[in-house]
Tab-separated table of C-alpha atoms and ligand atoms in Angstrom:
chain	number	residue	atom	x	y	z
A	200	UNK	CA	115.813	103.317	118.683
A	201	UNK	CA	113.390	101.357	117.174
A	202	UNK	CA	109.796	103.121	117.843
A	203	UNK	CA	107.071	100.626	117.361
A	204	UNK	CA	108.522	97.755	118.808
A	205	UNK	CA	105.893	95.938	119.762
A	206	UNK	CA	104.678	95.900	116.078
A	207	UNK	CA	104.418	93.095	113.687
A	208	UNK	CA	107.275	95.126	111.561
A	209	UNK	CA	109.664	94.597	113.852
A	210	UNK	CA	109.073	91.340	114.843
A	211	UNK	CA	108.813	89.830	111.214
A	212	UNK	CA	111.538	91.392	109.689
A	213	UNK	CA	113.776	93.539	112.185
A	214	UNK	CA	114.561	91.243	115.075
A	215	UNK	CA	115.610	88.639	112.630
A	216	UNK	CA	117.582	90.830	110.436
A	217	UNK	CA	119.826	92.434	113.211
A	218	UNK	CA	120.192	88.838	114.775
A	219	UNK	CA	121.259	87.595	111.337
A	220	UNK	CA	123.659	90.746	111.065
A	221	UNK	CA	124.706	89.917	114.463
A	222	UNK	CA	125.714	86.336	113.456
A	223	UNK	CA	127.720	87.090	110.817
A	224	UNK	CA	129.776	89.825	112.864
A	225	UNK	CA	128.424	92.768	111.190
A	226	UNK	CA	127.207	94.185	114.535
A	227	UNK	CA	130.007	93.980	117.444
A	228	UNK	CA	129.240	93.770	120.643
A	229	UNK	CA	129.255	97.395	120.944
A	230	UNK	CA	125.576	97.939	120.450
A	231	UNK	CA	122.100	98.598	122.616
A	232	UNK	CA	118.469	97.987	120.531
A	233	UNK	CA	116.283	100.401	123.036
A	234	UNK	CA	112.415	98.958	121.813
A	235	UNK	CA	110.093	101.915	122.200
A	236	UNK	CA	106.346	101.505	122.210
A	237	UNK	CA	103.307	102.337	124.330
A	238	UNK	CA	102.754	98.917	126.140
A	239	UNK	CA	103.935	98.329	129.518
A	240	UNK	CA	106.827	95.655	129.132
A	241	UNK	CA	109.790	94.824	131.745
A	242	UNK	CA	113.463	94.145	129.711
A	243	UNK	CA	113.088	90.942	130.628
A	244	UNK	CA	109.747	90.483	128.720
A	245	UNK	CA	110.866	92.751	125.672
A	246	UNK	CA	114.331	90.640	125.692
A	247	UNK	CA	111.848	87.377	125.447
A	248	UNK	CA	109.835	88.769	123.012
A	249	UNK	CA	112.347	89.300	120.681
A	250	UNK	CA	113.921	85.900	121.110
A	251	UNK	CA	110.399	84.651	120.144
A	252	UNK	CA	110.383	86.050	117.060
A	253	UNK	CA	113.492	84.984	116.358
A	254	UNK	CA	112.814	81.355	116.778
A	255	UNK	CA	109.496	81.774	114.971
A	256	UNK	CA	110.965	83.646	111.813
A	257	UNK	CA	114.296	82.319	111.368
A	258	UNK	CA	114.019	78.828	113.544
A	259	UNK	CA	117.443	78.915	115.302
A	260	UNK	CA	118.194	80.666	118.819
A	261	UNK	CA	122.320	80.390	118.644
A	262	UNK	CA	124.032	82.844	120.957
A	263	UNK	CA	120.466	84.057	121.701
A	264	UNK	CA	121.102	85.516	125.250
A	265	UNK	CA	124.039	87.190	124.289
A	266	UNK	CA	122.415	88.647	121.568
A	267	UNK	CA	119.249	90.101	123.349
A	268	UNK	CA	121.085	91.216	126.519
A	269	UNK	CA	121.751	94.542	123.939
A	270	UNK	CA	117.840	94.903	124.302
A	271	UNK	CA	116.293	97.249	126.075
A	272	UNK	CA	112.558	98.477	126.491
A	273	UNK	CA	110.914	101.724	127.092
A	274	UNK	CA	107.521	102.625	127.256
A	275	UNK	CA	106.518	105.671	125.723
A	276	UNK	CA	103.997	108.125	125.174
A	277	UNK	CA	104.469	110.084	121.951
A	278	UNK	CA	102.972	113.263	122.960
A	279	UNK	CA	104.927	113.744	126.064
A	280	UNK	CA	107.952	115.416	126.752
A	281	UNK	CA	108.760	113.770	130.060
A	282	UNK	CA	108.897	110.343	128.082
A	283	UNK	CA	111.463	111.314	125.753
A	284	UNK	CA	113.542	112.774	128.728
A	285	UNK	CA	113.581	109.397	130.085
A	286	UNK	CA	114.937	108.106	127.029
A	287	UNK	CA	117.331	110.156	126.722
A	288	UNK	CA	118.623	109.046	129.855
A	289	UNK	CA	118.581	105.650	128.810
A	290	UNK	CA	120.515	106.360	125.778
A	291	UNK	CA	123.179	107.916	127.350
A	292	UNK	CA	123.508	105.388	129.976
A	293	UNK	CA	123.786	102.938	127.214
A	294	UNK	CA	126.298	104.774	125.342
A	295	UNK	CA	128.814	104.826	128.373
A	296	UNK	CA	127.707	100.921	129.054
A	297	UNK	CA	128.318	100.014	125.544
A	298	UNK	CA	130.992	102.518	124.522
A	299	UNK	CA	128.596	103.371	121.716
A	300	UNK	CA	130.103	106.997	120.848
A	301	UNK	CA	127.116	108.932	120.787
A	302	UNK	CA	126.160	107.244	117.545
A	303	UNK	CA	122.327	106.803	117.440
A	304	UNK	CA	119.828	105.226	114.739
A	305	UNK	CA	115.935	106.112	115.195
A	306	UNK	CA	113.756	103.985	113.685
A	307	UNK	CA	110.760	104.660	112.665
A	308	UNK	CA	108.303	101.124	112.509
A	309	UNK	CA	104.773	102.320	113.624
A	310	UNK	CA	102.277	104.315	112.523
A	311	UNK	CA	102.327	107.007	110.057
A	312	UNK	CA	100.857	109.998	112.315
A	313	UNK	CA	103.695	110.228	115.097
A	314	UNK	CA	106.594	110.164	112.434
A	315	UNK	CA	106.587	114.083	112.280
A	316	UNK	CA	105.585	114.586	116.486
A	317	UNK	CA	108.278	111.823	117.365
A	318	UNK	CA	110.960	113.191	115.169
A	319	UNK	CA	110.511	117.153	116.198
A	320	UNK	CA	110.369	115.648	120.131
A	321	UNK	CA	113.617	114.254	119.689
A	322	UNK	CA	115.061	117.611	118.619
A	323	UNK	CA	113.361	119.900	121.246
A	324	UNK	CA	114.174	116.922	123.931
A	325	UNK	CA	117.772	116.589	123.242
A	326	UNK	CA	117.977	113.338	121.814
A	327	UNK	CA	119.804	114.267	118.624
A	328	UNK	CA	122.247	116.371	120.349
A	329	UNK	CA	125.071	113.906	120.490
A	330	UNK	CA	128.697	113.678	119.579
A	331	UNK	CA	127.983	110.609	117.432
A	332	UNK	CA	126.101	110.278	113.893
A	333	UNK	CA	122.369	110.901	114.541
A	334	UNK	CA	120.473	109.167	111.571
A	335	UNK	CA	116.343	108.853	110.786
A	336	UNK	CA	115.698	105.681	109.548
A	337	UNK	CA	111.621	106.044	108.177
A	338	UNK	CA	109.106	103.411	106.987
A	339	UNK	CA	106.223	104.084	104.314
A	340	UNK	CA	103.840	105.412	103.847
A	341	UNK	CA	105.995	108.725	103.547
A	342	UNK	CA	102.491	110.710	103.309
A	343	UNK	CA	99.620	110.244	101.216
A	344	UNK	CA	100.174	112.320	98.547
A	345	UNK	CA	102.699	115.077	97.504
A	346	UNK	CA	101.229	117.613	100.099
A	347	UNK	CA	101.222	115.689	103.038
A	348	UNK	CA	104.884	114.532	101.902
A	349	UNK	CA	105.689	117.347	102.066
A	350	UNK	CA	104.550	118.683	105.087
A	351	UNK	CA	105.929	115.435	106.778
A	352	UNK	CA	109.493	115.961	105.373
A	353	UNK	CA	108.728	119.878	106.700
A	354	UNK	CA	108.556	118.371	110.225
A	355	UNK	CA	111.240	115.770	110.097
A	356	UNK	CA	113.988	118.028	108.465
A	357	UNK	CA	113.281	120.639	111.944
A	358	UNK	CA	115.074	117.463	113.081
A	359	UNK	CA	117.630	115.969	110.467
A	360	UNK	CA	119.423	116.850	107.486
A	361	UNK	CA	118.446	115.247	104.343
A	362	UNK	CA	121.788	113.361	104.228
A	363	UNK	CA	120.499	112.034	107.751
A	364	UNK	CA	117.325	110.768	106.293
A	365	UNK	CA	116.758	106.972	105.580
A	366	UNK	CA	113.547	106.644	103.966
A	367	UNK	CA	112.935	103.315	102.976
A	368	UNK	CA	111.601	101.291	100.081
A	369	UNK	CA	112.337	97.616	101.357
A	370	UNK	CA	112.567	96.825	97.222
A	371	UNK	CA	115.797	98.840	97.157
A	372	UNK	CA	116.902	95.809	99.321
A	373	UNK	CA	116.134	93.155	97.331
A	374	UNK	CA	119.191	91.235	95.612
A	375	UNK	CA	118.025	91.283	92.653
A	376	UNK	CA	116.853	94.893	92.240
A	377	UNK	CA	120.158	95.801	92.890
A	378	UNK	CA	120.974	93.092	90.342
A	379	UNK	CA	119.277	95.545	87.929
A	380	UNK	CA	122.269	98.048	87.995
A	381	UNK	CA	125.073	95.585	87.612
A	382	UNK	CA	123.436	93.637	84.942
A	383	UNK	CA	123.272	96.750	83.006
A	384	UNK	CA	125.970	98.882	83.811
A	385	UNK	CA	128.919	95.602	84.250
A	386	UNK	CA	127.788	93.832	80.691
A	387	UNK	CA	129.311	94.555	77.224
A	388	UNK	CA	126.106	93.049	76.205
A	389	UNK	CA	123.092	95.065	77.132
A	390	UNK	CA	123.912	98.739	77.551
A	391	UNK	CA	124.470	99.178	73.242
A	392	UNK	CA	120.857	97.663	73.190
A	393	UNK	CA	119.535	99.821	75.943
A	394	UNK	CA	117.441	102.294	74.028
A	395	UNK	CA	114.462	103.193	71.787
A	396	UNK	CA	116.328	101.613	68.617
A	397	UNK	CA	116.490	97.966	70.362
A	398	UNK	CA	113.777	97.632	72.900
A	399	UNK	CA	110.579	97.299	72.165
A	400	UNK	CA	108.837	97.223	75.474
A	401	UNK	CA	109.608	97.086	79.077
A	402	UNK	CA	106.878	95.057	81.415
A	403	UNK	CA	107.344	95.319	85.314
A	404	UNK	CA	104.814	93.143	86.953
A	405	UNK	CA	104.835	92.380	91.029
A	406	UNK	CA	101.764	90.270	91.902
A	407	UNK	CA	100.822	89.251	95.159
A	408	UNK	CA	98.697	86.367	95.983
A	409	UNK	CA	97.680	87.648	99.735
A	410	UNK	CA	94.593	89.610	100.213
A	411	UNK	CA	94.712	93.237	102.307
A	412	UNK	CA	94.670	90.890	105.253
A	413	UNK	CA	94.058	93.010	108.498
A	414	UNK	CA	95.269	96.086	106.875
A	415	UNK	CA	91.735	96.991	105.958
A	416	UNK	CA	91.775	100.473	107.298
A	417	UNK	CA	95.115	101.475	106.164
A	418	UNK	CA	94.514	99.908	102.853
A	419	UNK	CA	90.885	101.419	102.178
A	420	UNK	CA	92.972	105.087	102.030
A	421	UNK	CA	95.563	103.904	100.113
A	422	UNK	CA	95.314	101.419	97.207
A	423	UNK	CA	97.455	99.833	95.118
A	424	UNK	CA	98.742	103.208	93.820
A	425	UNK	CA	99.638	104.631	96.865
A	426	UNK	CA	100.973	101.207	98.266
A	427	UNK	CA	102.364	99.582	95.865
A	428	UNK	CA	103.283	101.962	92.698
A	429	UNK	CA	104.398	105.147	94.365
A	430	UNK	CA	106.977	103.461	95.936
A	431	UNK	CA	108.375	100.074	94.926
A	432	UNK	CA	107.280	100.477	91.096
A	433	UNK	CA	108.508	103.313	90.345
A	434	UNK	CA	111.428	103.142	91.923
A	435	UNK	CA	112.500	99.561	89.609
A	436	UNK	CA	111.562	101.770	86.190
A	437	UNK	CA	113.512	104.345	87.412
A	438	UNK	CA	116.655	101.890	88.045
A	439	UNK	CA	115.736	100.286	84.673
A	440	UNK	CA	115.824	103.488	82.674
A	441	UNK	CA	118.394	105.638	84.811
A	442	UNK	CA	121.381	106.806	82.653
A	443	UNK	CA	124.762	105.487	83.503
A	444	UNK	CA	125.989	107.472	86.671
A	445	UNK	CA	129.125	108.863	86.391
A	446	UNK	CA	130.597	107.063	89.652
A	447	UNK	CA	128.458	104.596	91.754
A	448	UNK	CA	128.177	107.008	94.894
A	449	UNK	CA	124.966	107.448	95.956
A	450	UNK	CA	124.350	111.199	95.041
A	451	UNK	CA	125.111	110.124	91.708
A	452	UNK	CA	122.301	106.865	91.611
A	453	UNK	CA	119.982	109.348	93.258
A	454	UNK	CA	120.064	112.169	90.658
A	455	UNK	CA	120.054	109.468	87.647
A	456	UNK	CA	116.994	108.421	88.936
A	457	UNK	CA	115.610	111.656	89.976
A	458	UNK	CA	116.116	112.535	86.087
A	459	UNK	CA	114.300	109.437	84.785
A	460	UNK	CA	111.260	110.784	87.266
A	461	UNK	CA	111.127	113.995	85.886
A	462	UNK	CA	111.325	112.745	82.574
A	463	UNK	CA	107.944	110.711	83.118
A	464	UNK	CA	105.192	112.149	80.509
A	465	UNK	CA	102.710	113.992	82.821
A	466	UNK	CA	99.234	113.522	82.069
A	467	UNK	CA	96.128	115.792	82.523
A	468	UNK	CA	93.259	114.132	84.896
A	469	UNK	CA	91.323	113.473	81.817
A	470	UNK	CA	93.924	111.750	79.751
A	471	UNK	CA	94.549	109.299	82.987
A	472	UNK	CA	92.362	106.375	81.312
A	473	UNK	CA	94.297	105.946	78.098
A	474	UNK	CA	97.423	105.302	80.467
A	475	UNK	CA	96.529	103.559	83.525
A	476	UNK	CA	93.591	100.976	84.554
A	477	UNK	CA	92.441	99.987	88.245
A	478	UNK	CA	90.669	96.732	89.241
A	479	UNK	CA	89.495	95.084	92.819
A	480	UNK	CA	89.752	91.532	93.373
A	481	UNK	CA	86.036	89.446	93.474
A	482	UNK	CA	86.445	86.369	95.672
A	483	UNK	CA	87.863	83.163	94.183
A	484	UNK	CA	90.215	80.429	94.688
A	485	UNK	CA	93.734	81.614	95.579
A	486	UNK	CA	96.042	78.708	95.654
A	487	UNK	CA	93.083	75.743	96.156
A	488	UNK	CA	91.250	77.907	98.614
A	489	UNK	CA	88.071	79.992	98.718
A	490	UNK	CA	88.848	83.844	99.464
A	491	UNK	CA	85.879	86.169	99.710
A	492	UNK	CA	86.114	89.780	97.507
A	493	UNK	CA	87.959	93.071	98.884
A	494	UNK	CA	84.340	94.363	99.570
A	495	UNK	CA	84.161	91.595	102.028
A	496	UNK	CA	87.022	92.187	103.876
A	497	UNK	CA	87.640	93.509	107.402
A	498	UNK	CA	87.587	96.830	107.629
A	499	UNK	CA	86.174	97.509	104.042
A	500	UNK	CA	83.264	99.457	102.827
A	501	UNK	CA	80.764	97.295	101.444
A	502	UNK	CA	80.544	99.752	97.937
A	503	UNK	CA	84.355	100.468	98.143
A	504	UNK	CA	86.054	102.233	95.428
A	505	UNK	CA	89.474	101.446	96.272
A	506	UNK	CA	91.699	99.590	94.000
A	507	UNK	CA	93.441	96.396	94.722
A	508	UNK	CA	95.130	96.188	91.013
A	509	UNK	CA	96.685	98.926	88.858
A	510	UNK	CA	98.322	98.938	85.434
A	511	UNK	CA	99.769	101.417	83.881
A	512	UNK	CA	101.901	102.936	80.772
A	513	UNK	CA	104.771	105.000	81.196
A	514	UNK	CA	106.569	106.951	78.454
A	515	UNK	CA	110.013	108.614	79.297
A	516	UNK	CA	110.285	111.411	77.234
A	517	UNK	CA	113.869	111.348	76.539
A	518	UNK	CA	116.391	111.112	74.193
A	519	UNK	CA	117.365	107.526	75.351
A	520	UNK	CA	113.065	105.701	75.679
A	521	UNK	CA	111.160	108.327	73.590
A	522	UNK	CA	108.312	105.479	72.339
A	523	UNK	CA	108.836	102.844	74.368
A	524	UNK	CA	106.299	102.327	76.616
A	525	UNK	CA	107.325	100.711	80.472
A	526	UNK	CA	104.367	98.928	81.596
A	527	UNK	CA	103.629	98.101	84.849
A	528	UNK	CA	101.318	95.943	86.905
A	529	UNK	CA	100.742	95.366	91.006
A	530	UNK	CA	97.725	93.711	92.513
A	531	UNK	CA	96.613	91.340	95.735
A	532	UNK	CA	95.067	88.070	95.257
A	533	UNK	CA	96.349	87.399	92.014
A	534	UNK	CA	97.664	84.193	90.274
A	535	UNK	CA	100.870	84.065	91.762
A	536	UNK	CA	103.421	85.803	94.152
A	537	UNK	CA	106.049	87.060	91.921
A	538	UNK	CA	108.071	89.982	90.351
A	539	UNK	CA	109.697	90.299	87.217
A	540	UNK	CA	110.546	92.690	84.841
A	541	UNK	CA	110.520	91.611	81.069
A	542	UNK	CA	112.555	93.319	78.525
A	543	UNK	CA	111.297	92.767	74.849
A	544	UNK	CA	113.559	93.667	72.504
A	545	UNK	CA	112.704	94.945	68.979
A	546	UNK	CA	111.575	92.374	66.084
A	547	UNK	CA	115.348	91.636	64.111
A	548	UNK	CA	114.440	93.720	60.804
A	549	UNK	CA	114.170	90.879	58.218
A	550	UNK	CA	113.060	87.472	59.298
A	551	UNK	CA	115.189	84.949	56.970
A	552	UNK	CA	113.163	81.700	58.684
A	553	UNK	CA	109.899	83.116	57.096
A	554	UNK	CA	109.725	79.896	54.920
A	555	UNK	CA	109.979	77.526	57.840
A	556	UNK	CA	105.998	78.789	58.994
A	557	UNK	CA	107.486	79.503	62.237
A	558	UNK	CA	107.279	83.270	63.523
A	559	UNK	CA	110.313	83.881	65.486
A	560	UNK	CA	109.808	84.496	68.857
A	561	UNK	CA	111.043	88.408	70.325
A	562	UNK	CA	114.609	88.096	72.770
A	563	UNK	CA	113.668	89.050	76.063
A	564	UNK	CA	115.497	89.525	78.451
A	565	UNK	CA	113.583	88.633	81.900
A	566	UNK	CA	115.024	89.583	85.664
A	567	UNK	CA	113.358	87.409	88.244
A	568	UNK	CA	113.346	89.127	91.638
A	569	UNK	CA	110.749	87.089	93.547
A	570	UNK	CA	110.234	84.409	94.758
A	571	UNK	CA	113.225	82.884	92.455
A	572	UNK	CA	116.046	84.927	91.656
A	573	UNK	CA	117.574	85.038	88.512
A	574	UNK	CA	118.276	86.162	84.772
A	575	UNK	CA	116.601	84.704	81.743
A	576	UNK	CA	117.781	85.342	78.243
A	577	UNK	CA	115.369	84.151	75.762
A	578	UNK	CA	117.126	83.354	72.307
A	579	UNK	CA	116.133	81.698	68.858
A	580	UNK	CA	118.434	78.969	67.904
A	581	UNK	CA	118.321	76.089	65.352
A	582	UNK	CA	116.235	73.179	65.886
A	583	UNK	CA	119.048	70.168	65.537
A	584	UNK	CA	118.475	67.828	62.377
A	585	UNK	CA	118.304	68.599	58.829
A	586	UNK	CA	115.911	71.521	58.333
A	587	UNK	CA	116.778	75.165	59.133
A	588	UNK	CA	113.485	76.067	61.716
A	589	UNK	CA	114.602	77.768	64.754
A	590	UNK	CA	113.584	76.857	68.239
A	591	UNK	CA	113.126	79.108	71.495
A	592	UNK	CA	116.155	78.620	74.069
A	593	UNK	CA	116.847	80.022	76.983
A	594	UNK	CA	119.811	80.928	78.928
A	595	UNK	CA	119.779	80.984	82.714
A	596	UNK	CA	121.163	82.331	85.495
A	597	UNK	CA	119.592	81.463	89.099
A	598	UNK	CA	121.154	83.347	92.278
A	599	UNK	CA	119.581	80.039	94.126
A	600	UNK	CA	120.977	77.714	92.098
A	601	UNK	CA	124.466	79.318	91.978
A	602	UNK	CA	125.706	79.530	95.697
A	603	UNK	CA	122.488	77.875	97.277
A	604	UNK	CA	122.225	79.699	100.002
A	605	UNK	CA	119.624	82.094	100.813
A	606	UNK	CA	119.901	85.776	100.134
A	607	UNK	CA	120.042	87.930	102.648
A	608	UNK	CA	116.587	89.538	103.453
A	609	UNK	CA	116.179	93.430	102.145
A	610	UNK	CA	115.697	94.950	105.953
A	611	UNK	CA	119.200	92.906	106.641
A	612	UNK	CA	120.864	95.128	103.909
A	613	UNK	CA	118.355	98.043	105.038
A	614	UNK	CA	119.796	97.828	108.492
A	615	UNK	CA	123.170	97.285	107.720
A	616	UNK	CA	123.415	100.214	105.462
A	617	UNK	CA	121.820	102.470	107.666
A	618	UNK	CA	124.294	101.618	110.580
A	619	UNK	CA	126.967	102.016	107.726
A	620	UNK	CA	125.765	105.462	106.596
A	621	UNK	CA	125.106	104.641	102.879
A	622	UNK	CA	121.721	106.160	101.949
A	623	UNK	CA	122.108	104.715	98.287
A	624	UNK	CA	119.610	102.217	98.359
A	625	UNK	CA	116.753	104.458	100.352
A	626	UNK	CA	115.037	107.336	98.426
A	627	UNK	CA	115.848	110.838	98.578
A	628	UNK	CA	112.836	113.753	98.860
A	629	UNK	CA	113.154	114.356	95.576
A	630	UNK	CA	112.808	110.990	94.217
A	631	UNK	CA	109.772	110.785	96.932
A	632	UNK	CA	108.340	114.228	95.667
A	633	UNK	CA	108.379	113.663	92.344
A	634	UNK	CA	106.816	110.325	92.246
A	635	UNK	CA	103.861	111.715	93.974
A	636	UNK	CA	103.345	114.609	92.209
A	637	UNK	CA	103.283	111.990	88.896
A	638	UNK	CA	100.605	109.719	91.251
A	639	UNK	CA	98.671	112.551	92.399
A	640	UNK	CA	97.076	112.909	89.186
A	641	UNK	CA	96.069	109.435	88.879
A	642	UNK	CA	94.371	109.624	92.318
A	643	UNK	CA	92.612	112.593	91.533
A	644	UNK	CA	91.367	110.981	88.759
A	645	UNK	CA	90.086	107.712	90.565
A	646	UNK	CA	88.964	109.526	93.404
A	647	UNK	CA	86.508	111.631	91.765
A	648	UNK	CA	85.126	108.883	89.601
A	649	UNK	CA	83.350	105.716	91.103
A	650	UNK	CA	84.611	102.420	89.078
A	651	UNK	CA	81.579	101.014	88.490
A	652	UNK	CA	83.140	97.866	87.001
A	653	UNK	CA	84.571	97.206	90.543
A	654	UNK	CA	84.878	94.480	91.827
A	655	UNK	CA	86.461	93.040	88.250
A	656	UNK	CA	88.608	90.479	88.496
A	657	UNK	CA	88.397	87.247	89.984
A	658	UNK	CA	91.006	86.408	92.885
A	659	UNK	CA	93.498	83.615	91.699
A	660	UNK	CA	93.383	85.585	88.211
A	661	UNK	CA	96.429	87.523	86.733
A	662	UNK	CA	93.805	90.906	86.954
A	663	UNK	CA	90.787	92.762	85.236
A	664	UNK	CA	90.319	92.372	81.203
A	665	UNK	CA	90.778	96.563	81.042
A	666	UNK	CA	94.401	95.982	81.482
A	667	UNK	CA	95.623	93.330	78.586
A	668	UNK	CA	93.116	95.840	76.575
A	669	UNK	CA	95.858	98.837	77.326
A	670	UNK	CA	98.622	96.508	75.994
A	671	UNK	CA	96.333	95.301	73.562
A	672	UNK	CA	95.745	99.203	71.961
A	673	UNK	CA	99.500	99.562	71.389
A	674	UNK	CA	99.604	95.722	69.963
A	675	UNK	CA	101.826	94.348	73.236
A	676	UNK	CA	100.451	91.339	75.298
A	677	UNK	CA	101.522	91.058	79.108
A	678	UNK	CA	104.363	88.007	78.675
A	679	UNK	CA	102.539	85.164	81.422
A	680	UNK	CA	104.929	85.539	84.627
A	681	UNK	CA	104.681	81.630	85.861
A	682	UNK	CA	105.824	79.998	82.379
A	683	UNK	CA	108.507	82.166	82.799
A	684	UNK	CA	109.784	81.109	86.309
A	685	UNK	CA	113.503	80.093	86.329
A	686	UNK	CA	112.554	75.937	87.477
A	687	UNK	CA	110.437	76.119	84.077
A	688	UNK	CA	113.427	77.103	82.030
B	141	BG6	C1	104.388	96.592	100.962
B	141	BG6	C2	103.017	96.659	101.332
B	141	BG6	O1	105.030	97.843	100.821
B	141	BG6	O2	105.080	96.093	99.844
B	141	BG6	C3	102.510	95.275	100.901
B	141	BG6	O3	102.612	97.627	102.022
B	141	BG6	C4	102.700	94.461	100.187
B	141	BG6	O4	100.859	95.794	100.791
B	141	BG6	C5	104.416	94.374	100.289
B	141	BG6	O5	101.812	93.339	100.683
B	141	BG6	C6	105.087	93.492	99.130
B	141	BG6	O6	106.306	93.643	99.269
B	141	BG6	P1	107.403	92.140	98.811
B	141	BG6	O7	108.484	92.360	99.395
B	141	BG6	O8	106.228	91.220	99.412
B	141	BG6	O9	106.905	91.987	97.367
């Protein structure tokens, strides 16, 4: 049952992902999708809109009629008990028609203010009372600070146990984010060096070229900190920093991630400025097109104090990472759409090649999350010829160039996992709670102090100067992201 069936996420991501799973044979004929939303639609109209979204986003519709015949529509009022009872009758009928053994997945892809009410009503009206499994898949935002997240969690827990709740962080469905663990734990080469003796710093960048689009109302209250850092950025850091789990199962992996989040150095509100900086985009040029400043976007206050860019330094105070800064940065309207991780190794103890008048480049391991997917290792080698001068070389692995296939969309994997009952790539409540507690201190500092420099970066740039300064204080600089594209290697 998909709540928010007429929304953007359902159309852009969920229907195309279900279709791909169907085409790959990962969903059998024994399935039904009930689209739930406020609008009045007939089953046929709904099926046609699903068909339309598949055509738009996939561009093919082989076996489409067979696929959409599994789709049903229920026009719903989230606050009306009778509407849930009708939904229950529909679900029971489909259980019989499709032989579903009472297995039910409730997917919340709509306005977050209704998450709690829906979960409670699913229970009170008996929809969760089923012989099969019952699972709740829930989209972000999961609260907007620790307190509201805790309240939301309390409400959904009245209907679902923790192991029945699948909190989506779509970054965890990305192929190369999942690859972080494999690169670390399946290679003899990296893990022995993966600590403060050999690593100088780690940089995680997730930049976007898009602005806030039509989401001004939501974004004004969220900003980049809540929208990207609390979830996606901290999850990537947790995967990079965690200890090897004793087993590769959901509980063990999640508990190692929780330990990382627990080891983040906590800040006092007055210390936030030493660790985190914020930005807001001005007008500028992105991909050759003139774009407006954030303050001129729809539904944004003309004197908005909301950040569209965050850069920060995280210190992980445990034995492995003491002294190694994890720098993160994310922003809208930046120069490129790119998510990359750069692991910078420490310089070797002594440079034998100084007489070449060239300084050695540090070894870097670059993990390309998107748009290109791959890994690049930056080494130094001998320049061919008589002299012993060095030259930088790059060893490159690119997912696309290996199998020439598009890797599955994150949502495809996450939907499949939720049906199989694998919650590894979803966030546990403990992770959500710790991330909010960490981020809340930063929000407190920022909400109490208006940032006079806003807007402080031009659209199409790599963010404000303060972000460069943050690293310079430590003697580091951001590695340029475009130069590191797999295609440029
Ligand atoms: C979402 C944010 O969680 O992630 C958006 O709400 C952002 O603001 C998006 O654009 C970025 O995701 P991706 O997969 O395009 O990097």
